[in-house]
Tab-separated table of C-alpha atoms in Angstrom:
chain	number	residue	atom	x	y	z
A	64	UNK	CA	-4.941	-11.335	-11.824
A	65	UNK	CA	-6.459	-7.920	-11.803
A	66	UNK	CA	-4.774	-4.767	-13.359
A	67	UNK	CA	-5.199	-1.563	-12.526
A	68	UNK	CA	-4.603	1.514	-15.155
A	69	UNK	CA	-4.566	5.372	-14.113
A	70	UNK	CA	-4.389	7.731	-16.155
A	71	UNK	CA	-3.295	10.417	-16.557
A	72	UNK	CA	0.731	9.500	-15.557
A	73	UNK	CA	1.052	13.330	-14.571
A	74	UNK	CA	-1.691	16.015	-13.736
A	75	UNK	CA	-0.362	19.584	-13.792
A	76	UNK	CA	-2.637	21.528	-11.705
A	77	UNK	CA	-3.049	25.166	-10.350
A	78	UNK	CA	-3.562	25.785	-6.416
A	79	UNK	CA	-7.284	26.327	-5.687
A	80	UNK	CA	-8.261	24.307	-9.315
A	81	UNK	CA	-9.952	21.307	-8.974
A	82	UNK	CA	-8.136	17.649	-10.304
A	83	UNK	CA	-9.799	14.667	-11.698
A	84	UNK	CA	-7.883	11.723	-11.286
A	85	UNK	CA	-9.028	8.250	-13.090
A	86	UNK	CA	-8.494	4.510	-12.267
A	87	UNK	CA	-9.261	1.804	-14.645
A	88	UNK	CA	-9.616	-2.013	-13.335
A	89	UNK	CA	-9.409	-4.888	-16.111
A	90	UNK	CA	-12.370	-6.499	-14.540
A	91	UNK	CA	-15.097	-5.496	-11.963
A	92	UNK	CA	-13.950	-4.573	-8.662
A	93	UNK	CA	-17.259	-3.816	-7.060
A	94	UNK	CA	-16.595	-1.038	-4.868
A	95	UNK	CA	-13.460	-2.492	-3.636
A	96	UNK	CA	-11.329	0.477	-4.406
A	97	UNK	CA	-9.083	2.217	-1.631
A	98	UNK	CA	-6.648	5.627	-3.049
A	99	UNK	CA	-3.476	6.289	-1.138
A	100	UNK	CA	-1.388	9.672	-1.168
A	101	UNK	CA	2.395	9.282	-1.558
A	102	UNK	CA	4.249	12.464	-0.788
A	103	UNK	CA	8.561	12.476	-1.571
A	104	UNK	CA	10.062	10.613	0.909
A	105	UNK	CA	7.490	9.458	2.825
A	106	UNK	CA	5.578	6.225	3.576
A	107	UNK	CA	1.683	6.030	1.662
A	108	UNK	CA	-1.012	7.536	3.200
A	109	UNK	CA	-4.754	5.512	3.094
A	110	UNK	CA	-7.264	8.241	1.503
A	111	UNK	CA	-10.363	6.957	0.354
A	112	UNK	CA	-11.901	3.177	1.036
A	113	UNK	CA	-15.102	1.496	-0.095
A	114	UNK	CA	-14.570	3.820	-3.454
A	115	UNK	CA	-16.191	6.663	-1.536
A	116	UNK	CA	-15.487	6.599	1.820
A	117	UNK	CA	-13.029	8.935	3.029
A	118	UNK	CA	-10.743	7.593	5.886
A	119	UNK	CA	-9.886	9.046	9.425
A	120	UNK	CA	-8.926	12.514	8.894
A	121	UNK	CA	-8.987	13.121	5.329
A	122	UNK	CA	-10.487	16.670	4.304
A	123	UNK	CA	-13.723	16.639	2.628
A	124	UNK	CA	-11.934	18.153	-0.020
A	125	UNK	CA	-11.331	14.267	-1.485
A	126	UNK	CA	-13.714	12.792	-2.810
A	127	UNK	CA	-13.974	9.159	-4.671
A	128	UNK	CA	-16.650	7.887	-6.996
A	129	UNK	CA	-17.544	4.863	-9.387
A	130	UNK	CA	-17.640	1.164	-9.509
A	131	UNK	CA	-16.969	-1.947	-11.147
A	132	UNK	CA	-14.264	-1.021	-13.852
A	133	UNK	CA	-14.483	2.946	-13.539
A	134	UNK	CA	-13.228	4.718	-10.626
A	135	UNK	CA	-12.469	8.888	-9.959
A	136	UNK	CA	-10.615	10.399	-7.489
A	137	UNK	CA	-11.514	14.485	-7.113
A	138	UNK	CA	-9.493	16.985	-4.870
A	139	UNK	CA	-11.533	19.758	-4.974
A	140	UNK	CA	-9.215	22.875	-4.383
A	141	UNK	CA	-5.555	21.924	-4.393
A	142	UNK	CA	-3.706	23.121	-1.586
A	143	UNK	CA	0.202	23.002	-1.709
A	144	UNK	CA	0.087	19.857	0.990
A	145	UNK	CA	-1.734	17.860	-1.770
A	146	UNK	CA	0.765	17.505	-4.633
A	147	UNK	CA	2.035	14.000	-4.363
A	148	UNK	CA	1.864	10.765	-6.381
A	149	UNK	CA	-1.994	8.996	-5.890
A	150	UNK	CA	-2.272	5.283	-6.332
A	151	UNK	CA	-5.551	2.850	-6.559
A	152	UNK	CA	-5.614	-0.405	-4.956
A	153	UNK	CA	-8.188	-3.333	-5.789
A	154	UNK	CA	-9.148	-5.540	-3.209
A	155	UNK	CA	-12.096	-6.942	-4.797
A	156	UNK	CA	-9.786	-10.402	-5.937
A	157	UNK	CA	-8.711	-9.877	-2.434
A	158	UNK	CA	-6.232	-11.483	-1.089
A	159	UNK	CA	-4.105	-10.656	-4.354
A	160	UNK	CA	-4.047	-6.970	-3.993
A	161	UNK	CA	-3.322	-4.424	-7.256
A	162	UNK	CA	-2.153	-0.999	-7.193
A	163	UNK	CA	-2.360	1.112	-9.918
A	164	UNK	CA	0.626	2.895	-11.377
A	165	UNK	CA	-0.106	6.251	-9.497
A	166	UNK	CA	-0.808	9.834	-10.927
A	167	UNK	CA	1.827	12.575	-9.849
A	168	UNK	CA	-0.431	15.808	-9.272
A	169	UNK	CA	2.511	18.518	-9.765
A	170	UNK	CA	2.036	22.669	-10.014
A	171	UNK	CA	1.091	24.095	-12.636
B	613	UNK	CA	-1.235	6.517	18.115
B	614	UNK	CA	-0.560	3.948	15.716
B	615	UNK	CA	3.316	3.319	15.384
B	616	UNK	CA	5.116	0.692	12.956
B	617	UNK	CA	8.699	0.792	12.671
B	618	UNK	CA	10.459	-1.460	10.041
B	619	UNK	CA	14.209	-2.462	10.110
B	620	UNK	CA	15.588	-5.136	8.844
B	621	UNK	CA	16.847	-4.086	5.250
B	622	UNK	CA	20.287	-3.912	3.589
B	623	UNK	CA	22.685	-5.047	0.786
B	624	UNK	CA	22.406	-8.618	0.331
B	625	UNK	CA	23.867	-10.770	-2.974
B	626	UNK	CA	21.510	-12.523	-5.088
B	627	UNK	CA	20.564	-15.801	-3.252
B	628	UNK	CA	20.782	-14.620	0.257
B	629	UNK	CA	18.338	-14.086	2.672
B	630	UNK	CA	17.021	-11.269	4.602
B	631	UNK	CA	14.487	-10.693	7.635
B	632	UNK	CA	12.658	-7.718	7.906
B	633	UNK	CA	10.966	-7.268	11.192
B	634	UNK	CA	8.193	-4.482	12.044
B	635	UNK	CA	7.454	-3.798	15.447
B	636	UNK	CA	3.754	-2.302	16.131
B	637	UNK	CA	2.564	-0.062	19.271
B	638	UNK	CA	-0.473	1.677	19.643
B	639	UNK	CA	-3.432	-0.731	18.985
B	640	UNK	CA	-4.284	-4.551	19.969
B	641	UNK	CA	-1.906	-5.898	17.640
B	642	UNK	CA	-3.377	-9.395	16.956
B	643	UNK	CA	-6.780	-8.110	16.107
B	644	UNK	CA	-5.651	-6.626	12.750
B	645	UNK	CA	-4.399	-8.247	9.690
B	646	UNK	CA	-1.090	-7.001	8.805
B	647	UNK	CA	0.834	-7.031	5.076
B	648	UNK	CA	4.307	-5.990	3.358
B	649	UNK	CA	3.713	-3.371	0.379
B	650	UNK	CA	7.083	-2.629	-1.550
B	651	UNK	CA	7.924	0.111	-3.968
B	652	UNK	CA	11.118	-0.377	-6.219
B	653	UNK	CA	13.720	2.509	-6.647
B	654	UNK	CA	11.505	5.163	-8.959
B	655	UNK	CA	8.732	2.789	-8.942
B	656	UNK	CA	4.902	2.088	-7.941
B	657	UNK	CA	3.896	0.263	-5.140
B	658	UNK	CA	3.335	-3.758	-5.133
B	659	UNK	CA	1.571	-5.802	-2.640
B	660	UNK	CA	4.086	-8.923	-1.245
B	661	UNK	CA	2.190	-10.510	1.356
B	662	UNK	CA	-0.468	-10.493	4.121
B	663	UNK	CA	-1.110	-12.476	7.197
B	664	UNK	CA	-4.721	-12.074	9.598
B	665	UNK	CA	-4.455	-11.219	12.922
B	666	UNK	CA	-4.138	-14.854	14.381
B	667	UNK	CA	-0.996	-15.619	12.121
B	668	UNK	CA	-3.148	-18.790	10.881
B	669	UNK	CA	-3.830	-17.357	7.278
B	670	UNK	CA	-1.094	-16.182	5.312
B	671	UNK	CA	-0.722	-14.848	1.450
B	672	UNK	CA	1.508	-13.905	-1.090
B	673	UNK	CA	1.816	-12.448	-4.081
B	674	UNK	CA	2.995	-14.793	-7.437
B	675	UNK	CA	6.827	-12.945	-7.916
B	676	UNK	CA	7.393	-14.053	-3.907
B	677	UNK	CA	5.441	-16.928	-3.430
B	678	UNK	CA	7.839	-20.194	-2.225
B	679	UNK	CA	10.730	-17.587	-1.479
B	680	UNK	CA	9.274	-15.137	1.359
B	681	UNK	CA	7.626	-16.208	4.638
B	682	UNK	CA	5.636	-13.840	6.256
B	683	UNK	CA	4.787	-14.779	9.813
B	684	UNK	CA	4.020	-12.527	13.187
B	685	UNK	CA	4.251	-13.191	17.032
B	686	UNK	CA	1.796	-11.457	18.831
B	687	UNK	CA	3.146	-11.676	21.988
B	688	UNK	CA	6.020	-9.177	21.094
B	689	UNK	CA	3.455	-7.166	19.183
B	690	UNK	CA	5.961	-8.065	15.572
B	691	UNK	CA	5.594	-8.706	12.237
B	692	UNK	CA	8.594	-10.278	10.274
B	693	UNK	CA	9.177	-11.065	6.416
B	694	UNK	CA	11.614	-13.793	6.143
B	695	UNK	CA	12.850	-13.265	2.524
B	696	UNK	CA	14.959	-16.221	0.908
B	697	UNK	CA	16.692	-16.648	-2.591
B	698	UNK	CA	17.008	-13.214	-3.229
B	699	UNK	CA	16.839	-11.354	-6.632
B	700	UNK	CA	17.723	-8.466	-8.169
B	701	UNK	CA	14.261	-7.792	-8.803
B	702	UNK	CA	13.349	-8.046	-4.862
B	703	UNK	CA	15.750	-4.786	-4.360
B	704	UNK	CA	12.774	-1.939	-2.912
B	705	UNK	CA	11.864	-0.089	-0.025
B	706	UNK	CA	9.672	-2.413	1.564
B	707	UNK	CA	6.868	-1.262	3.945
B	708	UNK	CA	4.764	-3.154	6.581
B	709	UNK	CA	1.469	-1.748	6.656
B	710	UNK	CA	-1.500	-2.420	9.226
B	711	UNK	CA	-5.244	-3.318	7.858
B	712	UNK	CA	-8.502	-1.897	9.371
B	713	UNK	CA	-9.804	-5.445	10.170
B	714	UNK	CA	-8.485	-9.010	10.751
B	715	UNK	CA	-8.793	-9.433	6.882
B	716	UNK	CA	-5.834	-7.487	5.038
B	717	UNK	CA	-8.053	-5.759	2.185
B	718	UNK	CA	-6.284	-2.580	2.436
B	719	UNK	CA	-3.901	-0.625	4.484
B	720	UNK	CA	-4.942	2.384	6.944
B	721	UNK	CA	-1.671	2.648	8.494
B	722	UNK	CA	2.436	2.190	7.335
B	723	UNK	CA	5.751	2.266	8.429
B	724	UNK	CA	8.461	4.618	7.222
B	725	UNK	CA	10.235	1.442	5.411
B	726	UNK	CA	13.303	-0.312	5.109
B	727	UNK	CA	15.657	-0.407	1.918
B	728	UNK	CA	16.483	-3.758	0.268
B	729	UNK	CA	19.298	-3.363	-2.046
B	730	UNK	CA	20.136	-7.221	-3.843
B	731	UNK	CA	23.446	-6.918	-5.233
B	732	UNK	CA	26.673	-8.457	-6.362
């Protein structure tokens, strides 16, 4: 099983600042990585797939990068609606999909 | 607009069974793979199961393999998850989710979730 590790567990950021979230895979997943956003009491929402392609309707302040085992999600200028938990998910080892443990982005 | 309405959750005793349903609308259901993802209280996301658009191919996480069965009725635009031999560790909010293609690589639309509680 491919283990996905996210860091940090919690990230405190002021509105308008940049947030950098990391996701590391226990073995290479190529570019087969997705990112999701989950707000309290809501279902997850797809942000990024293919490591760097924004899903439909996702603002361009969200950007994904990386390949192999190291991935990054950057939120260039945090808006109030961006405070949430973010998960990465690999699908290189499809059909065995695995998620990271999540990074909570909170208001500083 | 894609809509996924999860239902069927509830309180069940250990060893019991439950069937979850997910009614889909707003897209050609049979074209897309579907899946179930769960989230234990206060925890992260865990993929549970997936099924191809035709329903011919099914996939399971090791943690549920042999106990859960995923299926779909394309004539009713509905996805199911039959859960047997339930354990306390299966307690979670279960989301149905739609894949963006016929293969369940990742999920671009999610239901609101249905809560399953396994307890005596």
